[in-house]
Every structure is written in C-alpha cells, then in structure tokens.
Amino acid sequence: MNHEISYFTLIFVRYTLVLLLPVNIIGNSFVVSMFLKMKTVTRRQSSDLLLFNLAIADLLFGIVVLTCSLVFHFVGTEINDFYCKATGGVVYLSCGVSVYTLTVIAMERCRAVLKPARARIGRYNMTRNRRILQIIWFTTLIVISPIFVFLKKMDVSDDIVDCGFVQDAVMARFGRIYDAIVVLVLFLGPNCFICCLYGKLIFKLWYDRQMHQKPRLALMHSRCKLTKLSFVISAVFTICWTPYYFRTLVTLVFGQQILVLSLVVCRVLVVVNSCANPIIYTLQCPRFRIHLRQLLDCRNKISPHIP
C-alpha cells in the first residue's frame, strides 16, 4: 500500500509540475515585461511596483523550485543537501516577500480610501514603496538564512526522502523552534494584519453612508474595483498557503509526521499560488488585458497603468 501511495504521489507531482511550470514562467514574465515596458511609455504608479514585486517573487519561485523539482522527478537525480537548501530557501523567500508585499498593498488600499489626499502623491508613494520593498527582501533573507545553512536531506521512510533540520536532538529542537517562528512571522502575523485592514475597508466602502453620497459614487466604485482585486489576490494566497502552515503547526504540536500525501497536496497548492496572480489580473482587470494584448501584438503604445 505504501508503495502504491508513493508511486501515485510521484506521478501526481510530476505531471502537476509539467502543467504549472509554463503557467508560472509565462504569466509572471508577462507581468514583469509590462512593468519594464512602461518605463519609457507612461508614468509608473506605486501599485504597478507592488504587482511587479509579486511577479518577481513568483517568477523566482517558478525558475528555481519548479525547475529543480522537474529535474529531480524526470532525470531521477537523488535529493541532496543543495536541493533542499535551494528549494526550501526560495519557497520561504517567495512566501515572505509575497505576504509582506500583500500587506503593503492592503495598506495602500486603506490609505486610498481613508486618506485620499495623501494617496494622490504618486511620486512620494513610489519612492517610499521602493524603500519598503528593499527592506522586505533584506529582512526576509535574514529570516530564512538558517534554511540555507542548516536544511539537509532527511529520510522520512525507507522509500521517501524529504528535507528538514533533523540531524540530531539539538537540531531537531532548533528546527521545531524555527518552524514556529516562520509560521508566526511569515504567515499568521501578516495575514491577521491583512484581515484587519480589509475588514476595515469593507466596512468603509460598503457600510459607511458618507461613501454612498452622490458626489462620491464614482470614486467609491473605482476604489471598490481596486480593493476587490487586491482582496482576491490576498485571499488566494491565504487559501493556498494555509494547508501548508496548518500541517506544519499540527506537526509541531503533536510531534509526528503527517501522511506524506498531505504534504504533496500542500506543496502543489503552494505552486498553484505562484501561478495564480497573472490569471487573476486577466480575469479581474480590463487594463491588464489591454496591456497583454498590446504586448502580444508588439505595439508601442501602452494604455494607462495597471491598477
């Protein structure tokens, strides 16, 4: 039975990666290309920079993690310490950069709704966001640095190999403490803050009577659309990453490994998240579709920025 599960797991991961790798690379490359195209065509906005940063994090995830996984599954190369350090580090780097970028996006939406006068200062917002994103990348690299140093190959069973900190009793304890810190810093903390911000926004946009006065109806409608887009991006991120971190918490609390198949499903959801944002932009944002058509048609004229 275990051999059947292992074989099913291998096949499932293999063909899921085959389907998702092109989606990740192509979709996020389009987002990056659109942002770079706007350099000489139209004035960039702070929201463009934040979406660009999300695309860079997802593209890095796709290039490193998915490529290494495909090489492992198709070439048959054994998992080694380098594979664990590279893929594990980039997974958490992408997660950390994404979740804190989504936090900045939620703060931007709050500022646009609650303090519209300040939100109009585009050049100031762009400069500030560049500095914030630099801090996000630097801080996340510091948080995940133990992964690049200590993560190694670990034998889960006779025929299943994974990556972990378990080499001796001291490292096993360090691994549990570090996993708890990662769950708190890279998931629970930022997501709770994001939920509070969007809860405040939903109340303001949908239940505040002042926002429904006629002079503000057009402005409210525009900001509702932008808020909906950013909310969907954050919701998809949370849905895809929650099973992974929930499994980590359960393992920490009960001190034992859960069914290997559940880990595979959690990781596939994480890969799905890295591919999701360009699809969300295409479905939710008409301006993104215009950019996409013009980029594919190799036209020189670019319409206003992606919200």
Short mmCIF file of C-alpha atoms in Angstrom, two decimals:
data_model
loop_
_atom_site.label_atom_id
_atom_site.label_comp_id
_atom_site.label_asym_id
_atom_site.label_seq_id
_atom_site.Cartn_x
_atom_site.Cartn_y
_atom_site.Cartn_z
CA MET A 1 0.00 0.00 0.00
CA ASN A 2 2.83 2.43 0.86
CA HIS A 3 4.48 1.71 -2.49
CA GLU A 4 1.20 2.45 -4.28
CA ILE A 5 0.85 5.77 -2.44
CA SER A 6 4.47 6.68 -3.20
CA TYR A 7 4.01 5.87 -6.89
CA PHE A 8 0.76 7.88 -7.07
CA THR A 9 2.46 10.77 -5.27
CA LEU A 10 5.37 10.77 -7.70
CA ILE A 11 3.11 10.72 -10.77
CA PHE A 12 0.84 13.41 -9.31
CA VAL A 13 3.71 15.77 -8.55
CA ARG A 14 5.43 15.10 -11.86
CA TYR A 15 2.53 15.98 -14.14
CA THR A 16 1.27 18.80 -11.95
CA LEU A 17 4.65 20.48 -12.29
CA VAL A 18 4.62 19.91 -16.05
CA LEU A 19 1.32 21.79 -16.26
CA LEU A 20 2.13 24.58 -13.82
CA LEU A 21 5.72 25.41 -14.79
CA PRO A 22 4.81 27.09 -18.12
CA VAL A 23 1.90 28.94 -16.48
CA ASN A 24 4.19 30.36 -13.79
CA ILE A 25 7.07 31.32 -16.07
CA ILE A 26 4.98 32.75 -18.93
CA GLY A 27 2.36 34.51 -16.80
CA ASN A 28 4.75 36.24 -14.42
CA SER A 29 7.15 37.06 -17.27
CA PHE A 30 4.31 38.96 -18.95
CA VAL A 31 3.72 40.98 -15.76
CA VAL A 32 7.43 41.80 -15.46
CA SER A 33 7.64 42.70 -19.17
CA MET A 34 4.65 45.05 -18.89
CA PHE A 35 6.21 46.90 -15.97
CA LEU A 36 9.55 47.27 -17.79
CA LYS A 37 7.71 48.42 -20.94
CA MET A 38 6.07 51.23 -19.02
CA LYS A 39 9.49 52.73 -18.18
CA THR A 40 9.63 54.90 -21.31
CA VAL A 41 5.96 54.94 -22.28
CA THR A 42 3.93 56.07 -19.32
CA ARG A 43 4.39 57.09 -15.72
CA ARG A 44 4.58 54.18 -13.31
CA GLN A 45 2.39 54.09 -10.24
CA SER A 46 3.04 52.65 -6.81
CA SER A 47 0.51 49.86 -7.44
CA ASP A 48 2.48 48.82 -10.54
CA LEU A 49 5.63 48.47 -8.47
CA LEU A 50 3.90 46.28 -5.89
CA LEU A 51 2.43 43.96 -8.54
CA PHE A 52 5.84 43.83 -10.20
CA ASN A 53 7.40 42.75 -6.89
CA LEU A 54 4.83 39.96 -6.50
CA ALA A 55 5.62 38.77 -10.03
CA ILE A 56 9.37 38.76 -9.33
CA ALA A 57 8.84 36.65 -6.19
CA ASP A 58 6.61 34.18 -8.04
CA LEU A 59 8.92 34.05 -11.05
CA LEU A 60 11.88 33.30 -8.78
CA PHE A 61 9.81 30.54 -7.20
CA GLY A 62 9.00 29.07 -10.61
CA ILE A 63 12.51 29.21 -12.03
CA VAL A 64 14.28 27.72 -9.01
CA VAL A 65 11.80 25.44 -7.25
CA LEU A 66 9.84 24.08 -10.18
CA THR A 67 12.90 23.63 -12.40
CA CYS A 68 14.78 21.78 -9.65
CA SER A 69 11.73 19.61 -8.96
CA LEU A 70 11.32 18.74 -12.63
CA VAL A 71 14.99 17.80 -12.88
CA PHE A 72 14.63 15.61 -9.81
CA HIS A 73 11.47 13.85 -10.96
CA PHE A 74 12.35 13.34 -14.63
CA VAL A 75 16.13 12.94 -14.62
CA GLY A 76 16.00 10.81 -11.49
CA THR A 77 18.61 12.77 -9.57
CA GLU A 78 18.57 11.98 -5.87
CA ILE A 79 17.61 14.69 -3.42
CA ASN A 80 20.73 16.14 -1.83
CA ASP A 81 21.58 18.92 0.61
CA PHE A 82 21.95 21.53 -2.14
CA TYR A 83 18.48 20.70 -3.49
CA CYS A 84 16.99 21.12 -0.01
CA LYS A 85 18.74 24.41 0.67
CA ALA A 86 17.94 25.93 -2.73
CA THR A 87 14.29 24.91 -2.98
CA GLY A 88 13.50 25.35 0.73
CA GLY A 89 15.11 28.77 0.87
CA VAL A 90 13.39 30.06 -2.26
CA VAL A 91 9.98 28.72 -1.12
CA TYR A 92 10.12 30.69 2.12
CA LEU A 93 11.74 33.70 0.44
CA SER A 94 8.90 33.88 -2.08
CA CYS A 95 6.31 33.41 0.67
CA GLY A 96 7.81 36.12 2.88
CA VAL A 97 8.24 38.67 0.09
CA SER A 98 4.72 37.97 -1.19
CA VAL A 99 2.93 38.18 2.16
CA TYR A 100 4.61 41.45 3.14
CA THR A 101 4.03 42.90 -0.32
CA LEU A 102 0.35 42.00 0.08
CA THR A 103 0.46 43.77 3.44
CA VAL A 104 1.78 46.92 1.76
CA ILE A 105 -0.94 46.62 -0.92
CA ALA A 106 -3.62 46.38 1.78
CA MET A 107 -2.16 49.45 3.50
CA GLU A 108 -2.18 51.30 0.17
CA ARG A 109 -5.86 50.44 -0.32
CA CYS A 110 -6.65 51.69 3.19
CA ARG A 111 -4.78 54.93 2.55
CA ALA A 112 -6.57 55.45 -0.77
CA VAL A 113 -9.97 55.06 0.88
CA LEU A 114 -9.42 56.66 4.28
CA LYS A 115 -6.88 59.35 3.30
CA PRO A 116 -7.41 60.05 -0.43
CA ALA A 117 -5.48 63.34 -0.39
CA ARG A 118 -2.25 61.62 0.68
CA ALA A 119 -2.83 58.75 -1.71
CA ARG A 120 -2.64 61.13 -4.69
CA ILE A 121 1.02 61.95 -4.09
CA GLY A 122 2.25 59.37 -6.59
CA ARG A 123 5.97 60.20 -6.67
CA TYR A 124 6.21 60.11 -2.89
CA ASN A 125 4.39 56.77 -2.76
CA MET A 126 6.67 55.28 -5.41
CA THR A 127 9.85 56.31 -3.58
CA ARG A 128 8.50 55.11 -0.26
CA ASN A 129 7.40 51.78 -1.68
CA ARG A 130 10.80 51.18 -3.28
CA ARG A 131 12.42 51.55 0.11
CA ILE A 132 9.81 49.36 1.78
CA LEU A 133 10.30 46.60 -0.81
CA GLN A 134 14.07 46.73 -0.33
CA ILE A 135 13.53 46.28 3.41
CA ILE A 136 11.13 43.39 2.76
CA TRP A 137 13.64 41.48 0.64
CA PHE A 138 16.52 42.13 3.05
CA THR A 139 14.51 41.22 6.17
CA THR A 140 13.06 38.07 4.61
CA LEU A 141 16.53 36.93 3.56
CA ILE A 142 17.70 37.31 7.17
CA VAL A 143 14.69 35.36 8.49
CA ILE A 144 15.18 32.45 6.10
CA SER A 145 19.01 32.38 6.28
CA PRO A 146 19.02 29.32 8.64
CA ILE A 147 17.40 27.31 5.83
CA PHE A 148 20.36 27.93 3.52
CA VAL A 149 22.73 26.87 6.31
CA PHE A 150 21.08 24.01 8.20
CA LEU A 151 18.42 22.41 5.98
CA LYS A 152 19.50 18.95 4.78
CA LYS A 153 18.21 15.73 3.27
CA MET A 154 16.14 13.64 5.67
CA ASP A 155 14.87 10.07 5.35
CA VAL A 156 11.15 10.00 6.17
CA SER A 157 10.79 6.27 5.48
CA ASP A 158 12.52 3.51 3.52
CA ASP A 159 11.39 4.86 0.15
CA ILE A 160 10.56 8.52 0.88
CA VAL A 161 13.11 11.32 1.26
CA ASP A 162 12.37 14.90 2.37
CA CYS A 163 14.20 17.96 3.64
CA GLY A 164 14.46 19.01 7.30
CA PHE A 165 16.61 20.08 10.24
CA VAL A 166 16.59 16.65 11.89
CA GLN A 167 20.21 15.51 12.17
CA ASP A 168 20.47 15.19 15.95
CA ALA A 169 18.47 16.12 19.07
CA VAL A 170 19.78 19.70 19.16
CA MET A 171 18.99 20.39 15.51
CA ALA A 172 15.58 18.74 15.86
CA ARG A 173 14.73 21.15 18.67
CA PHE A 174 16.11 24.09 16.70
CA GLY A 175 14.00 23.01 13.72
CA ARG A 176 10.79 23.00 15.78
CA ILE A 177 11.52 26.45 17.24
CA TYR A 178 12.44 27.84 13.83
CA ASP A 179 9.31 26.40 12.20
CA ALA A 180 7.17 28.06 14.89
CA ILE A 181 8.89 31.41 14.25
CA VAL A 182 8.40 31.06 10.49
CA VAL A 183 4.69 30.26 10.88
CA LEU A 184 4.24 33.33 13.08
CA VAL A 185 6.42 35.79 11.14
CA LEU A 186 5.71 34.73 7.56
CA PHE A 187 2.07 33.71 7.83
CA LEU A 188 -0.07 34.21 10.94
CA GLY A 189 1.11 37.70 11.88
CA PRO A 190 0.96 39.33 8.42
CA ASN A 191 -2.30 37.58 7.47
CA CYS A 192 -4.06 38.65 10.67
CA PHE A 193 -2.98 42.24 9.99
CA ILE A 194 -4.18 41.99 6.37
CA CYS A 195 -7.56 40.63 7.50
CA CYS A 196 -7.97 43.57 9.89
CA LEU A 197 -7.18 46.06 7.12
CA TYR A 198 -9.63 44.53 4.66
CA GLY A 199 -12.29 44.26 7.35
CA LYS A 200 -11.91 48.00 7.90
CA LEU A 201 -12.04 48.63 4.14
CA ILE A 202 -15.16 46.52 3.64
CA PHE A 203 -16.96 48.41 6.38
CA LYS A 204 -15.89 51.76 4.95
CA LEU A 205 -16.76 51.01 1.32
CA TRP A 206 -19.96 49.05 1.76
CA TYR A 207 -21.49 50.27 5.03
CA ASP A 208 -20.34 53.87 5.50
CA ARG A 209 -23.22 56.11 4.36
CA GLN A 210 -20.90 59.00 3.55
CA MET A 211 -19.26 56.92 0.82
CA HIS A 212 -22.66 56.41 -0.84
CA GLN A 213 -23.38 60.10 -1.31
CA LYS A 214 -23.77 61.07 -4.97
CA PRO A 215 -20.56 63.16 -5.26
CA ARG A 216 -18.58 60.12 -4.12
CA LEU A 217 -20.30 57.34 -6.02
CA ALA A 218 -17.88 57.27 -8.96
CA LEU A 219 -14.86 57.43 -6.67
CA MET A 220 -16.30 54.68 -4.48
CA HIS A 221 -16.97 52.45 -7.48
CA SER A 222 -13.39 52.82 -8.74
CA ARG A 223 -11.88 52.10 -5.35
CA CYS A 224 -14.20 49.14 -4.80
CA LYS A 225 -12.84 47.57 -8.00
CA LEU A 226 -9.22 48.09 -6.94
CA THR A 227 -9.95 46.84 -3.43
CA LYS A 228 -11.68 43.77 -4.83
CA LEU A 229 -8.65 42.94 -6.99
CA SER A 230 -6.18 43.24 -4.11
CA PHE A 231 -8.54 41.32 -1.79
CA VAL A 232 -8.81 38.42 -4.27
CA ILE A 233 -5.01 38.24 -4.59
CA SER A 234 -4.61 38.14 -0.80
CA ALA A 235 -7.43 35.59 -0.39
CA VAL A 236 -5.91 33.21 -2.96
CA PHE A 237 -2.53 33.49 -1.25
CA THR A 238 -4.06 32.68 2.14
CA ILE A 239 -6.12 29.76 0.81
CA CYS A 240 -3.14 28.20 -0.94
CA TRP A 241 -0.67 28.60 1.93
CA THR A 242 -2.97 27.80 4.88
CA PRO A 243 -2.87 23.98 4.44
CA TYR A 244 0.94 24.05 4.33
CA TYR A 245 1.31 26.06 7.53
CA PHE A 246 -1.56 24.23 9.23
CA ARG A 247 0.25 20.96 8.56
CA THR A 248 3.43 22.49 10.00
CA LEU A 249 1.58 23.56 13.15
CA VAL A 250 0.00 20.13 13.60
CA THR A 251 3.42 18.51 13.22
CA LEU A 252 4.86 20.89 15.83
CA VAL A 253 2.04 20.29 18.32
CA PHE A 254 1.81 16.51 18.01
CA GLY A 255 5.48 15.94 17.25
CA GLN A 256 4.99 13.47 14.42
CA GLN A 257 4.91 13.45 10.65
CA ILE A 258 1.51 13.54 8.96
CA LEU A 259 0.58 11.46 5.91
CA VAL A 260 3.09 12.15 3.14
CA LEU A 261 0.30 12.60 0.59
CA SER A 262 -0.99 15.59 2.56
CA LEU A 263 2.43 17.24 2.26
CA VAL A 264 2.38 16.73 -1.50
CA VAL A 265 -1.08 18.30 -1.80
CA CYS A 266 0.02 21.26 0.35
CA ARG A 267 3.06 21.84 -1.83
CA VAL A 268 1.06 21.62 -5.03
CA LEU A 269 -1.28 24.32 -3.66
CA VAL A 270 1.76 26.50 -2.98
CA VAL A 271 2.84 26.04 -6.61
CA VAL A 272 -0.69 26.91 -7.75
CA ASN A 273 -0.45 30.19 -5.82
CA SER A 274 2.75 31.12 -7.66
CA CYS A 275 0.83 30.82 -10.95
CA ALA A 276 -2.43 32.46 -9.86
CA ASN A 277 -1.77 36.21 -9.91
CA PRO A 278 -1.46 36.73 -13.71
CA ILE A 279 -4.69 34.76 -14.14
CA ILE A 280 -6.41 36.93 -11.53
CA TYR A 281 -5.23 40.10 -13.28
CA THR A 282 -6.56 38.81 -16.59
CA LEU A 283 -9.99 37.97 -15.13
CA GLN A 284 -10.39 41.00 -12.85
CA CYS A 285 -8.54 43.85 -14.55
CA PRO A 286 -9.56 45.17 -18.01
CA ARG A 287 -6.44 47.36 -18.21
CA PHE A 288 -4.23 44.32 -17.70
CA ARG A 289 -5.96 42.62 -20.62
CA ILE A 290 -5.29 45.69 -22.76
CA HIS A 291 -1.60 45.60 -21.75
CA LEU A 292 -1.47 41.89 -22.52
CA ARG A 293 -2.99 42.26 -25.99
CA GLN A 294 -0.68 45.15 -26.83
CA LEU A 295 2.35 43.26 -25.58
CA LEU A 296 1.46 40.21 -27.66
CA ASP A 297 0.81 42.44 -30.69
CA CYS A 298 4.19 44.13 -30.19
CA ARG A 299 2.62 47.58 -30.23
CA ASN A 300 4.44 50.61 -28.92
CA LYS A 301 1.51 52.40 -27.37
CA ILE A 302 0.61 51.41 -23.84
CA SER A 303 -2.59 52.38 -22.08
CA PRO A 304 -2.76 53.75 -18.52
CA HIS A 305 -1.10 51.82 -15.72
CA ILE A 306 -2.36 48.55 -14.29
CA PRO A 307 -4.32 49.34 -11.10
#
